[in-house]
Short mmCIF file of C-alpha atoms in Angstrom, two decimals:
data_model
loop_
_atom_site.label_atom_id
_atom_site.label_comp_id
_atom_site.label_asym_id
_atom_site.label_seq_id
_atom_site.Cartn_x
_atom_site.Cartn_y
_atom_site.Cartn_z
CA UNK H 845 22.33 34.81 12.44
CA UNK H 846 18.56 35.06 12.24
CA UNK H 847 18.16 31.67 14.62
CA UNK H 848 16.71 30.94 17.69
CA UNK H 849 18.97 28.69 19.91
CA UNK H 850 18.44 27.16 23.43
CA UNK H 851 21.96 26.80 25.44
CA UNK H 852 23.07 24.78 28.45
CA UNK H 853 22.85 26.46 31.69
CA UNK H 854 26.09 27.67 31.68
CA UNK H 855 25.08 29.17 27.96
CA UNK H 856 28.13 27.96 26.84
CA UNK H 857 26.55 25.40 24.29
CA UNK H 858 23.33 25.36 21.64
CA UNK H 859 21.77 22.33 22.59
CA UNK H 860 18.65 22.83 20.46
CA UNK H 861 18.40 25.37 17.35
CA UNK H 862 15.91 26.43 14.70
CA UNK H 863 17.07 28.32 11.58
CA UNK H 864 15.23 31.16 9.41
CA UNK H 865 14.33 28.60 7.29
CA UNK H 866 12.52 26.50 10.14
CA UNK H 867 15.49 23.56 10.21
CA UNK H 868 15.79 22.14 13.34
CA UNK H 869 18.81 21.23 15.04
CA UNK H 870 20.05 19.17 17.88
CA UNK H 871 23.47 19.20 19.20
CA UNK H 872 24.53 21.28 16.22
CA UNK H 873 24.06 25.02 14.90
CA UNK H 874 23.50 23.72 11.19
CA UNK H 875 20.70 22.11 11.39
CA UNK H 876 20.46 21.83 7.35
CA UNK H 877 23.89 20.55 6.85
CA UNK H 878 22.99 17.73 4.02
CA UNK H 879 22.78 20.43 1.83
CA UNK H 880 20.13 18.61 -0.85
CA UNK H 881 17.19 17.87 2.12
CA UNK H 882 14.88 20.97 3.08
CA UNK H 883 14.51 19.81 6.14
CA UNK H 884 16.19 18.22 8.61
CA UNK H 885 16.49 16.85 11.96
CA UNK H 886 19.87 16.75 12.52
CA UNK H 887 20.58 14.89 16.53
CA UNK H 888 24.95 15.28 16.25
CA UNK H 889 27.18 14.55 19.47
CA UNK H 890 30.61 15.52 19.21
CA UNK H 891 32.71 17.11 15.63
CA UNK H 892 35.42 15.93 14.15
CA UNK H 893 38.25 17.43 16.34
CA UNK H 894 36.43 14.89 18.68
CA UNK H 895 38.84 12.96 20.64
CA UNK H 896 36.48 10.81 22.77
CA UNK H 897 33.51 8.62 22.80
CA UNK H 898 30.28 10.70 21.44
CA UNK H 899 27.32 9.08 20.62
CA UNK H 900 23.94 10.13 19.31
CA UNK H 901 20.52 8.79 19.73
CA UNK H 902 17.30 9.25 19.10
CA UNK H 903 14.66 7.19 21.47
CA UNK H 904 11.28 6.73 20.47
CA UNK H 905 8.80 5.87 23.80
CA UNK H 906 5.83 4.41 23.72
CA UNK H 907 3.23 2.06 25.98
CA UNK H 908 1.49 -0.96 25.63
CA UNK H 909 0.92 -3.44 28.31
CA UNK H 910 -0.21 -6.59 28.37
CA UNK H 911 -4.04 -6.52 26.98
CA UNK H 912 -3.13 -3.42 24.52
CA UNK H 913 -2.42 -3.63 21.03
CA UNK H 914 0.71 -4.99 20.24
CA UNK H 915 2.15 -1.95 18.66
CA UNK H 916 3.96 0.72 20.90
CA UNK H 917 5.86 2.86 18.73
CA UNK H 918 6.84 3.48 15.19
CA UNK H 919 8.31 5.81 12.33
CA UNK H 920 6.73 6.49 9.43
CA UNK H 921 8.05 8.21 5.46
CA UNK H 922 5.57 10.31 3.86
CA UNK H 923 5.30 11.39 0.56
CA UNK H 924 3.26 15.03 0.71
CA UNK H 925 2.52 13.63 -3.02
CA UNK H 926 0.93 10.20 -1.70
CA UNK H 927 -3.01 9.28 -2.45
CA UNK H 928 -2.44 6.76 0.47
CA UNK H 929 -3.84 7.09 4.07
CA UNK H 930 -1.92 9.78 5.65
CA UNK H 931 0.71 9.68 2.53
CA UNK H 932 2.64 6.98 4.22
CA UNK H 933 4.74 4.89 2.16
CA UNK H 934 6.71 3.06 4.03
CA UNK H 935 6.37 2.25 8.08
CA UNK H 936 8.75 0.54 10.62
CA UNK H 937 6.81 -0.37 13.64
CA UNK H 938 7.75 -1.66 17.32
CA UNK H 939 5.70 -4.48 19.04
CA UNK H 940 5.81 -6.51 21.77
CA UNK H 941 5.21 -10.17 21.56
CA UNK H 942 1.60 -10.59 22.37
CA UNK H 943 0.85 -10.69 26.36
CA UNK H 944 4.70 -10.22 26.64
CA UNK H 945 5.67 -6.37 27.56
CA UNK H 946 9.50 -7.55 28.20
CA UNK H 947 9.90 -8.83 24.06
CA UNK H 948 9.74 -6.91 21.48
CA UNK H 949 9.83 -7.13 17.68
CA UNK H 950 10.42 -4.89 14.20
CA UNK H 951 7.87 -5.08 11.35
CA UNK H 952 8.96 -2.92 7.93
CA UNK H 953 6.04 -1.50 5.81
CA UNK H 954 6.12 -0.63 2.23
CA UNK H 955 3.35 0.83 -0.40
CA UNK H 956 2.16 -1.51 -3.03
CA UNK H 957 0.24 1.41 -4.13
CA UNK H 958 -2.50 0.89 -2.53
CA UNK H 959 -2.00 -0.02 1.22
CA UNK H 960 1.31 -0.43 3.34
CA UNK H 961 1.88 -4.11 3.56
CA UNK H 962 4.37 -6.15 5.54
CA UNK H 963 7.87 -6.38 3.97
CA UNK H 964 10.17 -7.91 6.70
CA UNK H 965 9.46 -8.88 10.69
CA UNK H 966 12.27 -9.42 13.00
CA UNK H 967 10.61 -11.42 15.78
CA UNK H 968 11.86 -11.92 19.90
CA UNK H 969 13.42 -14.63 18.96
CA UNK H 970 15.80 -13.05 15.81
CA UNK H 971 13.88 -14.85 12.72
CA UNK H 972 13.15 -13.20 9.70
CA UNK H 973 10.03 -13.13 7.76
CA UNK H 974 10.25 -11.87 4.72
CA UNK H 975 6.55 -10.70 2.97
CA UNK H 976 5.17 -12.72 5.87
CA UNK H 977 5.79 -16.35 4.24
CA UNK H 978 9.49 -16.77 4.36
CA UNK H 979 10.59 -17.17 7.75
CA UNK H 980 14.57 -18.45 8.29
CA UNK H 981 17.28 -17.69 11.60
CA UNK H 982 21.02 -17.37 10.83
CA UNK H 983 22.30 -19.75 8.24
CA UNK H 984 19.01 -21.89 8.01
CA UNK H 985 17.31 -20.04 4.74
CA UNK H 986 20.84 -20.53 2.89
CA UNK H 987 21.42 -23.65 4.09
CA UNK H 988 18.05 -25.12 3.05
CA UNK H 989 18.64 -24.18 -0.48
CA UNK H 990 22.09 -25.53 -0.71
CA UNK H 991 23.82 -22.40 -1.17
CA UNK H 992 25.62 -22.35 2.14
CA UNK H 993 26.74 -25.75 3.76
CA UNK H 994 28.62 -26.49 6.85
CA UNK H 995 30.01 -30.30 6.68
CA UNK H 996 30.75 -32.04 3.16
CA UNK H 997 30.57 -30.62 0.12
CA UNK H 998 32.39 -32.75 -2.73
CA UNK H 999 33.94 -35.43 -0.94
CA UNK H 1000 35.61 -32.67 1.53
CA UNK H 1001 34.28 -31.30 4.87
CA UNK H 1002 34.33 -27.82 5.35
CA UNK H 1003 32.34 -24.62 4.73
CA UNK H 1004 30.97 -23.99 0.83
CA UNK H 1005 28.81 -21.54 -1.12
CA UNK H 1006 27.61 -23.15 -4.50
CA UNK H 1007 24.25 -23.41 -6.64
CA UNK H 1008 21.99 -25.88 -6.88
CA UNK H 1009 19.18 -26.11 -9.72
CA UNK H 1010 15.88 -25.80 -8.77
CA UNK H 1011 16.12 -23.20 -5.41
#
């Protein structure tokens, strides 16, 4: 009803379709089923009578070799309402690891209200930096601050959470 869809080749399924209202749809003939959102990209594999393995994906290419700039790909949120450069308020990039097109790494944006500015990196090698001055892998942030310990804690060996003045 008042869409345009684009089947298989047997026409037997709508693999991509765009409503009267200009929702778009992949893998589903609703594309505005979350109700509250005017628009929506919605990527579905299988329903809920689903008996097997379905998954969805969405992959975003880029290409950036080894003397490019480090970013490849990204996804940005707008706000239509934003004074900032090209309303973006918050930004999660892909990079590669300098010279090194076979790591790669995730930087999250956010607006300060002026700029986006770093909020957390996830580097090749799993660390965390958090507003680019915090940087800790696994249990090492808690650990360093005494609220997780592995080994003795009260005269007993074992694992413990607790607080410790002054971190």
């Amino acid at each position: 009803s008042n869409r345009f869809d684009i089947f298989d080749v047997n026409g037997s399924s709508t693999r991509l379709s765009i409503n009267s209202s200009g929702n778009v749809g992949i893998g589903t003939t609703s594309p505005n089923a979350l109700g509250f959102l005017e628009k929506v990209l919605n990527v579905s594999a299988g329903s809920s009578s689903s008996t097997t393995l379905s998954q969805a994906g969405i992959i975003i290419s880029g290409s950036s070799d080894s003397d490019d700039a480090d970013d490849f790909a990204y996804l940005s949120f707008t706000n239509h309402q934003s004074t900032l450069s090209s309303d973006r308020v918050a930004e999660i990039r892909a990079y590669k690891a300098g010279s090194n097109v076979d790591t790669g790494k995730l930087v999250f944006y956010t607006a300060n209200g002026s700029s986006l500015v770093e909020a957390l990196q996830i580097n090749e090698a799993q660390q965390a930096t958090f507003a680019g001055t915090t940087t800790f892998n696994d249990t090492s942030f808690f650990s360093n601050r005494g609220i997780i310990s592995w080994g003795s804690m009260g005269g007993g060996t074992g694992f413990g959470i607790r607080a410790q003045s002054g971190n």
